[in-house]
Coordinates of C-alpha atoms in Angstrom, one line a residue:
M1032 CA -29.7 -9.0 -9.9
N1033 CA -29.6 -6.1 -11.8
R1034 CA -32.1 -5.2 -13.8
T1035 CA -33.6 -2.7 -15.7
K1036 CA -36.9 -1.2 -16.2
A1037 CA -38.4 -3.4 -19.7
S1038 CA -39.7 -2.0 -22.9
K1039 CA -42.1 -5.2 -22.7
G1040 CA -40.2 -8.0 -23.2
A1041 CA -41.1 -10.4 -26.0
S1042 CA -44.6 -8.6 -26.6
E1043 CA -42.5 -6.3 -28.0
L1044 CA -42.0 -8.2 -31.4
T1045 CA -44.5 -7.6 -33.8
R1046 CA -47.2 -9.9 -35.7
V1047 CA -47.3 -9.4 -39.0
L1048 CA -47.2 -13.7 -40.1
A1049 CA -50.0 -14.1 -42.3
R1050 CA -51.0 -17.2 -43.0
K1051 CA -49.1 -18.0 -46.2
D1052 CA -46.4 -16.3 -44.1
V1053 CA -46.1 -18.9 -41.6
L1054 CA -47.0 -21.8 -44.5
A1055 CA -44.0 -20.8 -46.1
L1056 CA -42.3 -20.4 -43.3
A1057 CA -42.7 -23.9 -42.2
F1058 CA -42.8 -25.9 -45.1
G1059 CA -39.7 -23.7 -46.4
A1060 CA -37.0 -25.3 -43.3
M1061 CA -38.6 -28.4 -43.7
V1062 CA -37.7 -29.2 -47.8
G1063 CA -34.1 -27.9 -47.7
W1064 CA -31.2 -28.8 -49.5
G1065 CA -30.3 -32.3 -48.0
W1066 CA -33.2 -34.0 -50.9
I1067 CA -31.4 -32.2 -53.3
V1068 CA -28.0 -33.6 -52.2
M1069 CA -28.3 -36.8 -50.4
T1070 CA -31.7 -38.1 -52.4
G1071 CA -30.0 -40.5 -54.0
N1072 CA -27.3 -42.1 -51.3
W1073 CA -30.9 -43.2 -49.1
I1074 CA -32.4 -44.9 -52.6
Q1075 CA -29.4 -46.8 -52.8
S1076 CA -29.6 -47.5 -48.9
A1077 CA -32.5 -49.0 -48.7
G1078 CA -34.4 -49.3 -52.3
S1079 CA -36.6 -47.8 -53.6
M1080 CA -39.7 -48.5 -52.0
G1081 CA -37.4 -49.0 -48.7
A1082 CA -36.4 -45.2 -48.3
I1083 CA -40.6 -44.3 -49.7
L1084 CA -41.3 -47.0 -46.5
A1085 CA -37.8 -45.1 -44.0
F1086 CA -39.5 -41.9 -45.0
L1087 CA -43.3 -42.1 -44.4
I1088 CA -42.7 -44.3 -40.9
G1089 CA -40.8 -41.0 -40.0
G1090 CA -43.2 -38.7 -41.3
V1091 CA -46.3 -40.5 -39.5
A1092 CA -44.0 -40.6 -36.0
I1093 CA -43.3 -36.5 -36.6
V1094 CA -47.0 -35.8 -37.8
L1095 CA -48.3 -37.2 -34.2
V1096 CA -45.1 -34.8 -32.7
G1097 CA -46.4 -32.4 -34.5
L1098 CA -49.6 -33.0 -33.4
T1099 CA -48.4 -32.4 -30.1
Y1100 CA -46.8 -29.3 -30.6
A1101 CA -50.0 -27.8 -32.5
E1102 CA -52.1 -28.3 -29.4
L1103 CA -49.5 -26.8 -27.3
A1104 CA -48.8 -23.6 -29.7
S1105 CA -52.5 -22.5 -29.6
A1106 CA -52.6 -23.1 -26.1
M1107 CA -49.6 -21.0 -25.8
P1108 CA -48.4 -18.9 -28.0
Q1109 CA -45.4 -17.6 -26.5
V1110 CA -42.4 -17.4 -27.9
G1111 CA -39.6 -19.9 -27.9
G1112 CA -42.1 -22.0 -28.2
E1113 CA -40.5 -26.0 -27.0
H1114 CA -39.4 -23.4 -24.0
V1115 CA -42.9 -21.8 -22.7
Y1116 CA -43.7 -25.1 -22.9
S1117 CA -40.8 -27.7 -20.9
Y1118 CA -40.4 -24.3 -18.4
H1119 CA -44.9 -24.4 -17.2
A1120 CA -45.0 -28.7 -17.5
L1121 CA -41.9 -30.1 -17.0
G1122 CA -39.5 -27.4 -14.9
H1123 CA -36.5 -25.0 -14.9
F1124 CA -33.8 -26.8 -15.6
A1125 CA -35.9 -29.4 -17.9
S1126 CA -36.8 -26.2 -20.0
F1127 CA -33.7 -25.2 -20.8
L1128 CA -32.0 -29.0 -21.7
C1129 CA -34.8 -28.8 -24.0
T1130 CA -34.9 -25.9 -26.4
W1131 CA -31.0 -26.4 -26.3
T1132 CA -31.1 -29.8 -27.6
I1133 CA -33.2 -28.1 -29.8
V1134 CA -31.0 -25.2 -30.6
L1135 CA -28.7 -27.7 -31.4
G1136 CA -31.1 -28.8 -34.4
Y1137 CA -31.4 -25.3 -35.5
M1138 CA -27.6 -24.7 -35.6
S1139 CA -26.7 -27.8 -37.6
V1140 CA -29.4 -26.8 -40.2
V1141 CA -28.5 -22.9 -40.6
S1142 CA -24.1 -24.3 -40.8
F1143 CA -25.7 -27.6 -42.5
E1144 CA -27.1 -25.0 -45.8
A1145 CA -23.5 -22.6 -44.5
V1146 CA -21.7 -26.4 -46.9
A1147 CA -24.3 -27.1 -48.7
L1148 CA -23.8 -23.6 -50.8
P1149 CA -20.5 -23.7 -52.0
T1150 CA -21.3 -27.7 -52.9
V1151 CA -24.0 -26.6 -54.7
F1152 CA -21.7 -24.2 -56.6
E1153 CA -19.9 -27.0 -57.8
N1154 CA -22.4 -28.6 -59.8
L1155 CA -23.3 -24.6 -61.5
F1156 CA -19.0 -24.1 -61.7
P1157 CA -17.1 -25.6 -61.6
G1158 CA -13.4 -26.3 -60.6
Y1159 CA -14.5 -22.8 -59.1
A1160 CA -12.9 -24.4 -55.7
V1161 CA -9.6 -23.1 -56.0
G1162 CA -7.0 -22.1 -52.5
H1163 CA -6.2 -24.7 -50.3
L1164 CA -6.3 -24.2 -46.7
W1165 CA -6.1 -27.8 -45.3
T1166 CA -7.3 -31.1 -45.5
I1167 CA -10.4 -32.2 -43.0
A1168 CA -11.6 -35.8 -42.8
G1169 CA -9.8 -36.8 -46.2
W1170 CA -11.7 -33.6 -47.6
D1171 CA -9.7 -30.6 -48.8
V1172 CA -11.1 -27.8 -47.9
K1173 CA -10.1 -24.1 -50.8
A1174 CA -10.0 -20.8 -50.1
T1175 CA -13.0 -20.1 -52.3
W1176 CA -15.5 -22.3 -51.5
V1177 CA -15.1 -20.7 -47.6
A1178 CA -15.3 -17.6 -48.3
V1179 CA -19.0 -19.1 -50.4
G1180 CA -20.6 -21.0 -47.3
V1181 CA -19.3 -18.0 -45.3
I1182 CA -20.1 -14.9 -47.5
G1183 CA -24.1 -16.9 -48.1
S1184 CA -24.2 -16.9 -44.1
V1185 CA -22.9 -12.6 -43.5
V1186 CA -26.6 -12.4 -46.3
M1187 CA -29.1 -14.5 -44.4
M1188 CA -27.9 -13.0 -41.1
A1189 CA -28.0 -9.6 -42.8
I1190 CA -31.8 -10.8 -44.1
N1191 CA -33.7 -11.6 -40.9
Y1192 CA -31.2 -9.0 -38.7
I1193 CA -33.0 -5.8 -39.6
G1194 CA -36.7 -7.2 -39.8
I1195 CA -39.2 -10.4 -40.1
R1196 CA -41.0 -9.3 -42.9
T1197 CA -38.1 -8.7 -44.9
A1198 CA -37.8 -12.5 -43.7
A1199 CA -41.1 -13.1 -44.2
L1200 CA -41.6 -12.0 -47.9
V1201 CA -38.2 -14.2 -49.2
Q1202 CA -39.8 -17.1 -47.8
K1203 CA -42.6 -16.6 -50.2
L1204 CA -41.2 -16.3 -52.7
V1205 CA -38.5 -18.4 -52.8
T1206 CA -41.4 -21.5 -51.6
V1207 CA -42.3 -20.6 -54.6
L1208 CA -39.9 -21.7 -57.2
I1209 CA -39.4 -24.3 -54.9
L1210 CA -43.3 -26.1 -56.1
V1211 CA -43.2 -24.7 -60.0
V1212 CA -40.3 -26.9 -60.1
G1213 CA -40.6 -30.0 -58.4
V1214 CA -44.4 -30.3 -59.7
M1215 CA -42.4 -30.0 -63.2
F1216 CA -40.0 -32.9 -61.9
I1217 CA -43.4 -34.8 -60.2
T1218 CA -45.3 -35.0 -63.2
G1219 CA -42.9 -35.5 -65.3
A1220 CA -41.6 -38.6 -64.0
L1221 CA -44.6 -40.5 -62.9
F1222 CA -45.0 -39.1 -67.2
T1223 CA -42.1 -40.7 -68.7
G1224 CA -40.1 -42.4 -65.6
E1225 CA -40.1 -46.9 -66.3
A1226 CA -40.7 -48.6 -63.3
V1227 CA -37.9 -51.1 -63.5
H1228 CA -35.6 -48.3 -62.8
M1229 CA -36.9 -48.7 -59.2
E1230 CA -35.2 -52.5 -58.6
P1231 CA -34.7 -53.5 -55.8
L1232 CA -37.4 -52.0 -54.3
F1233 CA -35.6 -53.2 -51.2
N1234 CA -32.0 -53.1 -50.1
V1235 CA -32.2 -56.7 -48.7
E1236 CA -27.3 -56.5 -48.6
S1237 CA -27.2 -54.1 -45.6
G1238 CA -30.4 -56.4 -44.3
L1239 CA -33.9 -54.9 -44.7
V1240 CA -33.9 -53.4 -41.7
G1241 CA -30.8 -51.9 -41.3
G1242 CA -31.0 -50.0 -44.8
I1243 CA -34.3 -48.1 -43.8
M1244 CA -32.9 -47.5 -40.5
T1245 CA -30.1 -46.5 -42.3
V1246 CA -32.2 -43.9 -43.8
M1247 CA -35.4 -43.0 -40.8
I1248 CA -32.1 -41.3 -38.9
M1249 CA -32.3 -39.1 -41.6
V1250 CA -35.9 -38.3 -41.2
P1251 CA -36.2 -35.6 -38.2
F1252 CA -33.2 -33.6 -39.3
M1253 CA -34.8 -33.7 -43.1
F1254 CA -38.9 -32.9 -41.5
V1255 CA -37.1 -30.2 -39.0
G1256 CA -38.8 -27.0 -39.2
F1257 CA -43.0 -27.3 -38.3
D1258 CA -41.5 -26.6 -35.3
V1259 CA -40.1 -22.9 -36.2
I1260 CA -43.7 -22.2 -36.0
P1261 CA -43.9 -22.0 -32.2
Q1262 CA -41.1 -20.6 -31.9
A1263 CA -42.4 -17.0 -34.0
A1264 CA -45.6 -17.3 -32.4
E1265 CA -45.8 -13.8 -31.4
E1266 CA -45.0 -12.5 -34.7
I1267 CA -48.4 -14.3 -36.6
N1268 CA -51.1 -12.4 -37.0
L1269 CA -53.4 -15.6 -36.8
P1270 CA -57.0 -17.5 -34.8
F1271 CA -54.1 -19.3 -32.2
R1272 CA -56.4 -22.5 -33.4
D1273 CA -55.3 -21.9 -36.8
I1274 CA -51.7 -21.5 -35.5
G1275 CA -51.9 -25.5 -35.0
K1276 CA -54.1 -26.3 -38.6
V1277 CA -51.3 -24.0 -40.3
L1278 CA -48.2 -26.5 -38.4
M1279 CA -50.1 -30.0 -39.4
I1280 CA -50.7 -28.6 -43.3
S1281 CA -47.3 -27.6 -43.7
V1282 CA -46.0 -31.6 -41.4
I1283 CA -48.8 -33.2 -43.7
L1284 CA -47.6 -31.9 -47.8
A1285 CA -43.4 -32.1 -46.0
V1286 CA -44.1 -35.6 -46.2
F1287 CA -45.1 -35.9 -49.8
W1288 CA -42.2 -33.6 -51.6
Y1289 CA -40.2 -36.0 -50.2
A1290 CA -41.7 -39.8 -50.2
L1291 CA -42.8 -37.8 -54.0
I1292 CA -39.2 -36.9 -54.6
I1293 CA -38.1 -40.3 -54.3
L1294 CA -40.2 -41.7 -56.7
G1295 CA -39.2 -39.2 -59.1
T1296 CA -35.4 -40.5 -58.6
S1297 CA -36.3 -43.4 -58.8
L1298 CA -38.1 -43.7 -61.8
M1299 CA -35.9 -41.7 -64.1
L1300 CA -32.5 -43.6 -62.7
D1301 CA -31.5 -47.3 -62.9
P1302 CA -28.4 -48.5 -60.1
Q1303 CA -26.0 -47.8 -62.7
A1304 CA -27.0 -43.8 -63.0
L1305 CA -27.3 -43.6 -59.7
E1306 CA -24.4 -44.4 -58.7
A1307 CA -22.7 -43.2 -61.1
S1308 CA -24.6 -39.2 -59.9
T1309 CA -23.0 -37.3 -57.9
L1310 CA -26.8 -35.8 -57.8
A1311 CA -29.2 -37.6 -57.9
V1312 CA -32.6 -35.2 -58.1
P1313 CA -31.3 -32.7 -61.2
D1314 CA -29.7 -35.6 -63.2
A1315 CA -33.2 -37.6 -62.8
M1316 CA -34.6 -33.9 -63.4
Q1317 CA -32.1 -34.0 -66.8
A1318 CA -33.9 -37.2 -67.5
V1319 CA -37.1 -36.2 -67.8
F1320 CA -36.7 -33.5 -70.1
S1321 CA -33.5 -34.9 -72.0
A1322 CA -31.8 -31.3 -71.6
P1323 CA -29.5 -30.3 -69.4
W1324 CA -31.1 -27.2 -68.4
A1325 CA -33.3 -28.9 -66.7
G1326 CA -31.3 -30.0 -64.5
K1327 CA -30.3 -26.6 -63.6
L1328 CA -33.4 -25.3 -62.8
M1329 CA -33.8 -28.2 -60.3
V1330 CA -30.3 -27.0 -59.1
L1331 CA -31.4 -23.4 -59.0
A1332 CA -34.0 -25.3 -56.5
G1333 CA -32.0 -26.7 -54.6
I1334 CA -30.8 -22.9 -53.9
A1335 CA -33.5 -22.0 -53.0
G1336 CA -34.1 -25.3 -50.6
I1337 CA -30.8 -23.4 -49.2
I1338 CA -32.6 -20.6 -48.7
T1339 CA -35.8 -21.2 -47.4
S1340 CA -34.3 -23.6 -44.9
W1341 CA -31.5 -21.1 -43.7
N1342 CA -33.4 -18.3 -43.1
A1343 CA -36.4 -21.0 -41.3
F1344 CA -33.6 -21.2 -38.7
Y1345 CA -32.2 -18.5 -38.0
I1346 CA -35.7 -16.7 -37.4
G1347 CA -36.7 -20.2 -35.1
G1348 CA -32.8 -20.4 -33.2
S1349 CA -33.2 -16.8 -32.9
R1350 CA -35.8 -16.9 -31.2
A1351 CA -35.2 -19.6 -29.3
V1352 CA -32.1 -18.4 -28.0
Y1353 CA -33.9 -15.4 -27.1
A1354 CA -36.3 -16.9 -25.2
L1355 CA -34.4 -18.8 -22.7
A1356 CA -31.7 -15.7 -22.3
H1357 CA -35.2 -13.2 -21.8
A1358 CA -35.9 -15.9 -18.9
G1359 CA -32.7 -15.6 -17.4
M1360 CA -31.3 -18.7 -18.3
L1361 CA -28.1 -17.7 -21.1
P1362 CA -26.5 -14.4 -20.8
A1363 CA -29.2 -11.4 -20.6
F1364 CA -27.0 -9.3 -23.4
L1365 CA -28.4 -12.5 -26.0
G1366 CA -32.5 -11.8 -25.4
K1367 CA -32.1 -8.6 -26.1
L1368 CA -34.7 -6.6 -28.7
H1369 CA -33.4 -4.6 -31.8
P1370 CA -35.0 -0.7 -30.9
R1371 CA -35.3 -0.7 -34.2
Y1372 CA -36.3 -3.6 -35.9
K1373 CA -37.5 -5.7 -33.0
T1374 CA -35.6 -8.9 -33.8
P1375 CA -33.6 -10.6 -31.1
S1376 CA -30.7 -9.1 -33.4
N1377 CA -27.9 -11.0 -30.6
A1378 CA -29.5 -13.6 -31.1
V1379 CA -29.3 -13.9 -35.6
I1380 CA -26.0 -12.2 -34.8
M1381 CA -24.8 -14.9 -32.5
I1382 CA -26.2 -18.0 -34.8
G1383 CA -24.3 -16.1 -37.6
A1384 CA -21.0 -16.3 -36.2
V1385 CA -21.7 -20.2 -36.1
S1386 CA -22.3 -20.8 -39.6
C1387 CA -20.1 -18.1 -40.8
L1388 CA -17.5 -20.5 -38.7
A1389 CA -18.7 -24.6 -40.7
P1390 CA -17.2 -23.8 -43.8
F1391 CA -13.8 -23.5 -42.3
F1392 CA -14.0 -27.4 -41.5
G1393 CA -15.6 -28.4 -45.1
R1394 CA -17.8 -31.4 -46.8
P1395 CA -17.3 -33.8 -44.5
M1396 CA -19.4 -31.1 -41.5
L1397 CA -22.9 -32.8 -43.7
V1398 CA -22.6 -35.1 -42.2
W1399 CA -20.9 -34.7 -38.9
L1400 CA -23.9 -31.8 -38.5
V1401 CA -27.4 -33.8 -39.9
D1402 CA -26.7 -36.4 -38.0
A1403 CA -25.3 -34.5 -34.1
G1404 CA -28.3 -31.8 -34.6
G1405 CA -30.9 -35.3 -35.5
L1406 CA -29.9 -36.3 -31.7
G1407 CA -30.9 -32.6 -30.2
I1408 CA -34.1 -32.7 -32.6
V1409 CA -36.1 -35.9 -31.4
I1410 CA -34.3 -35.7 -27.9
A1411 CA -36.6 -31.9 -28.0
Y1412 CA -40.2 -34.2 -29.7
L1413 CA -39.4 -36.2 -26.5
F1414 CA -39.6 -33.2 -24.2
V1415 CA -43.1 -31.6 -26.4
A1416 CA -44.5 -34.5 -26.1
L1417 CA -44.1 -35.3 -22.3
S1418 CA -45.4 -31.5 -21.8
F1419 CA -48.5 -32.6 -23.5
L1420 CA -48.4 -35.7 -21.2
V1421 CA -48.3 -33.2 -18.2
M1422 CA -50.4 -30.7 -18.9
R1423 CA -53.7 -32.2 -19.7
H1424 CA -53.3 -34.0 -16.7
K1425 CA -51.9 -30.7 -14.7
R1426 CA -53.7 -27.7 -16.3
A1427 CA -57.3 -29.9 -17.7
D1428 CA -58.7 -26.5 -18.0
M1429 CA -56.6 -24.5 -20.0
P1430 CA -58.2 -22.9 -23.2
R1431 CA -57.1 -25.7 -26.1
P1432 CA -58.5 -23.6 -29.0
F1433 CA -56.5 -25.7 -31.2
K1434 CA -57.7 -29.1 -29.1
V1435 CA -56.4 -33.3 -30.3
R1436 CA -58.6 -35.7 -30.0
Y1437 CA -57.4 -38.4 -28.1
G1438 CA -54.5 -36.5 -27.0
K1439 CA -53.8 -39.1 -24.3
A1440 CA -53.3 -41.5 -26.2
V1441 CA -51.2 -39.2 -29.3
G1442 CA -49.7 -38.2 -26.3
I1443 CA -48.1 -41.2 -25.5
V1444 CA -47.7 -43.0 -29.0
A1445 CA -45.4 -39.3 -29.4
V1446 CA -43.8 -40.4 -26.8
L1447 CA -42.9 -44.0 -27.8
L1448 CA -41.8 -42.6 -31.2
S1449 CA -39.7 -40.2 -30.0
L1450 CA -37.8 -42.6 -27.4
G1451 CA -37.4 -45.2 -30.3
M1452 CA -36.1 -41.6 -32.6
V1453 CA -33.6 -41.5 -30.0
S1454 CA -32.5 -44.7 -29.7
L1455 CA -31.5 -45.0 -33.7
Y1456 CA -29.2 -42.7 -32.9
L1457 CA -27.5 -44.4 -30.1
P1458 CA -24.4 -47.4 -29.3
G1459 CA -25.7 -50.1 -31.0
S1460 CA -27.8 -49.3 -33.2
P1461 CA -27.0 -49.9 -36.6
S1462 CA -27.0 -45.5 -37.3
A1463 CA -25.8 -44.8 -33.9
L1464 CA -23.3 -41.8 -34.3
L1465 CA -19.6 -41.7 -34.9
P1466 CA -17.0 -41.2 -32.6
I1467 CA -16.6 -37.4 -33.6
E1468 CA -20.7 -36.7 -34.1
W1469 CA -20.2 -37.7 -29.9
V1470 CA -17.6 -34.3 -29.7
V1471 CA -19.8 -32.1 -31.5
F1472 CA -22.8 -33.5 -29.5
G1473 CA -21.7 -33.3 -26.6
A1474 CA -19.5 -29.9 -26.8
W1475 CA -22.6 -28.2 -27.3
M1476 CA -24.1 -29.3 -24.4
L1477 CA -21.6 -28.8 -22.2
L1478 CA -21.2 -25.2 -23.7
G1479 CA -25.2 -24.2 -22.7
L1480 CA -25.1 -26.1 -19.7
G1481 CA -21.8 -23.9 -18.6
M1482 CA -23.6 -20.9 -19.6
Y1483 CA -27.1 -22.3 -17.4
L1484 CA -25.1 -21.6 -15.0
W1485 CA -23.6 -18.8 -14.7
S1486 CA -26.9 -18.0 -16.2
R1487 CA -29.1 -19.1 -13.2
R1488 CA -26.2 -18.1 -10.4
R1489 CA -26.3 -14.6 -11.3
Y1490 CA -30.6 -14.2 -12.5
G1491 CA -31.9 -17.1 -10.2
V1492 CA -34.8 -19.3 -10.3
A1493 CA -37.2 -17.2 -9.5
Y1494 CA -36.7 -14.7 -12.0
S1495 CA -37.3 -17.2 -14.5
D1496 CA -40.7 -18.6 -12.8
R1497 CA -42.3 -14.7 -12.6
M1498 CA -41.2 -13.9 -15.8
M1499 CA -43.4 -17.2 -18.1
A1500 CA -45.9 -16.9 -14.9
R1501 CA -46.5 -13.8 -16.3
E1502 CA -46.3 -14.3 -20.2
L1503 CA -48.7 -17.8 -19.7
S1504 CA -51.6 -14.8 -18.1
G1505 CA -50.6 -12.4 -21.4
D1506 CA -48.7 -9.8 -18.4
S1507 CA -46.7 -8.3 -21.1
A1508 CA -45.1 -6.2 -18.4
V1509 CA -41.8 -7.8 -17.1
K1510 CA -38.9 -6.8 -16.8
D1511 CA -35.4 -7.5 -18.6
I1512 CA -32.7 -8.9 -17.0
E1513 CA -29.2 -6.8 -17.4

């Protein structure tokens, strides 16, 4: 086992993120491009009120899981989030599984945005996609379409490579644009929309419960993002109690955002208009102001959502990979910080490489990534909820700056809700994963398991134990592994 003397390990990450940075990071992560593309499908699948109900039910589950995150993030504000909590509560391998599944969720979002960007360009520049490459799942992949996704991936990778300050500034500016356009749309729809357009309130043709569950399976993917806060905990310059507060505020804001976007769209577009629409929210925005420019403005807000989500998950994903590698659970080169920029540069490059590959698989990747990544996300939520309960028993005396009231009850409900969300993806459920989505999930887990076993043989569990103990105690004098 070769080691060099370390500089400072994880403590080399610099605390530069202020309150507004953190809120923009989490909210912007949760409000990506998906609402632009999928709102019409949600309403058609479950009905207007059914879709809203699906997000409210899913939102309650996410809020309860978020409470467990909030307490643990304030108590153990180390880089890696889920990795740290599950390690101290559940052990070495459980920590790897928890973190690797959430990395799948992050990777799926990053790759999703690389496919979403060229998709939205079709709305702004019809006919720009030329140069047929191949056909996947009945969809023709075009060279210029792929080029837009790859260029976007490279730009986002560069922003995150050169530092957290730059990434945070981009996040704040673009999140403001999303909020301004969103407020224009929602207030306009409430004043000019018609309640009759919301019929049917529930889609009973596919079964009331089945329609709602079809939408609910996408809720974890849409809300993934608040957990980026724990991943970047060592770069947040806030009192530890406030980390938990900001996390919860971001989740509640996102719940209202999705519910109101669905409401506004259903008020403006009747079922026939929804059926004919490819991008329902921009079409609804155009209907609010009776002008084409309004629809284009909403598309720009969607592009802003792509950027915020893309940016946030580069941050969260690279920190999660860095934490695993720093603990000896992945090859050590992924756990190195850039000497100048103080970013996990190799982890950023790894995420960028995966993101650049996604557009080559075409638009069908959108759905595959949402579902396969969603399963990874809810598995990680289950591990965190279990860790919350175990740490309440195992480390009852641990300082908790943000302490959840009725912690045992909240933890148990969070575990049950997480199990319920996991069951939505399993065979026998109306919303079970497709075979290709199981292939994506299985391939990712096998890749991670191979790297984990190699790293464990090379570095050993004892190294992880010492490093994690020192991290929790606040001792920064850890050693990096080669």
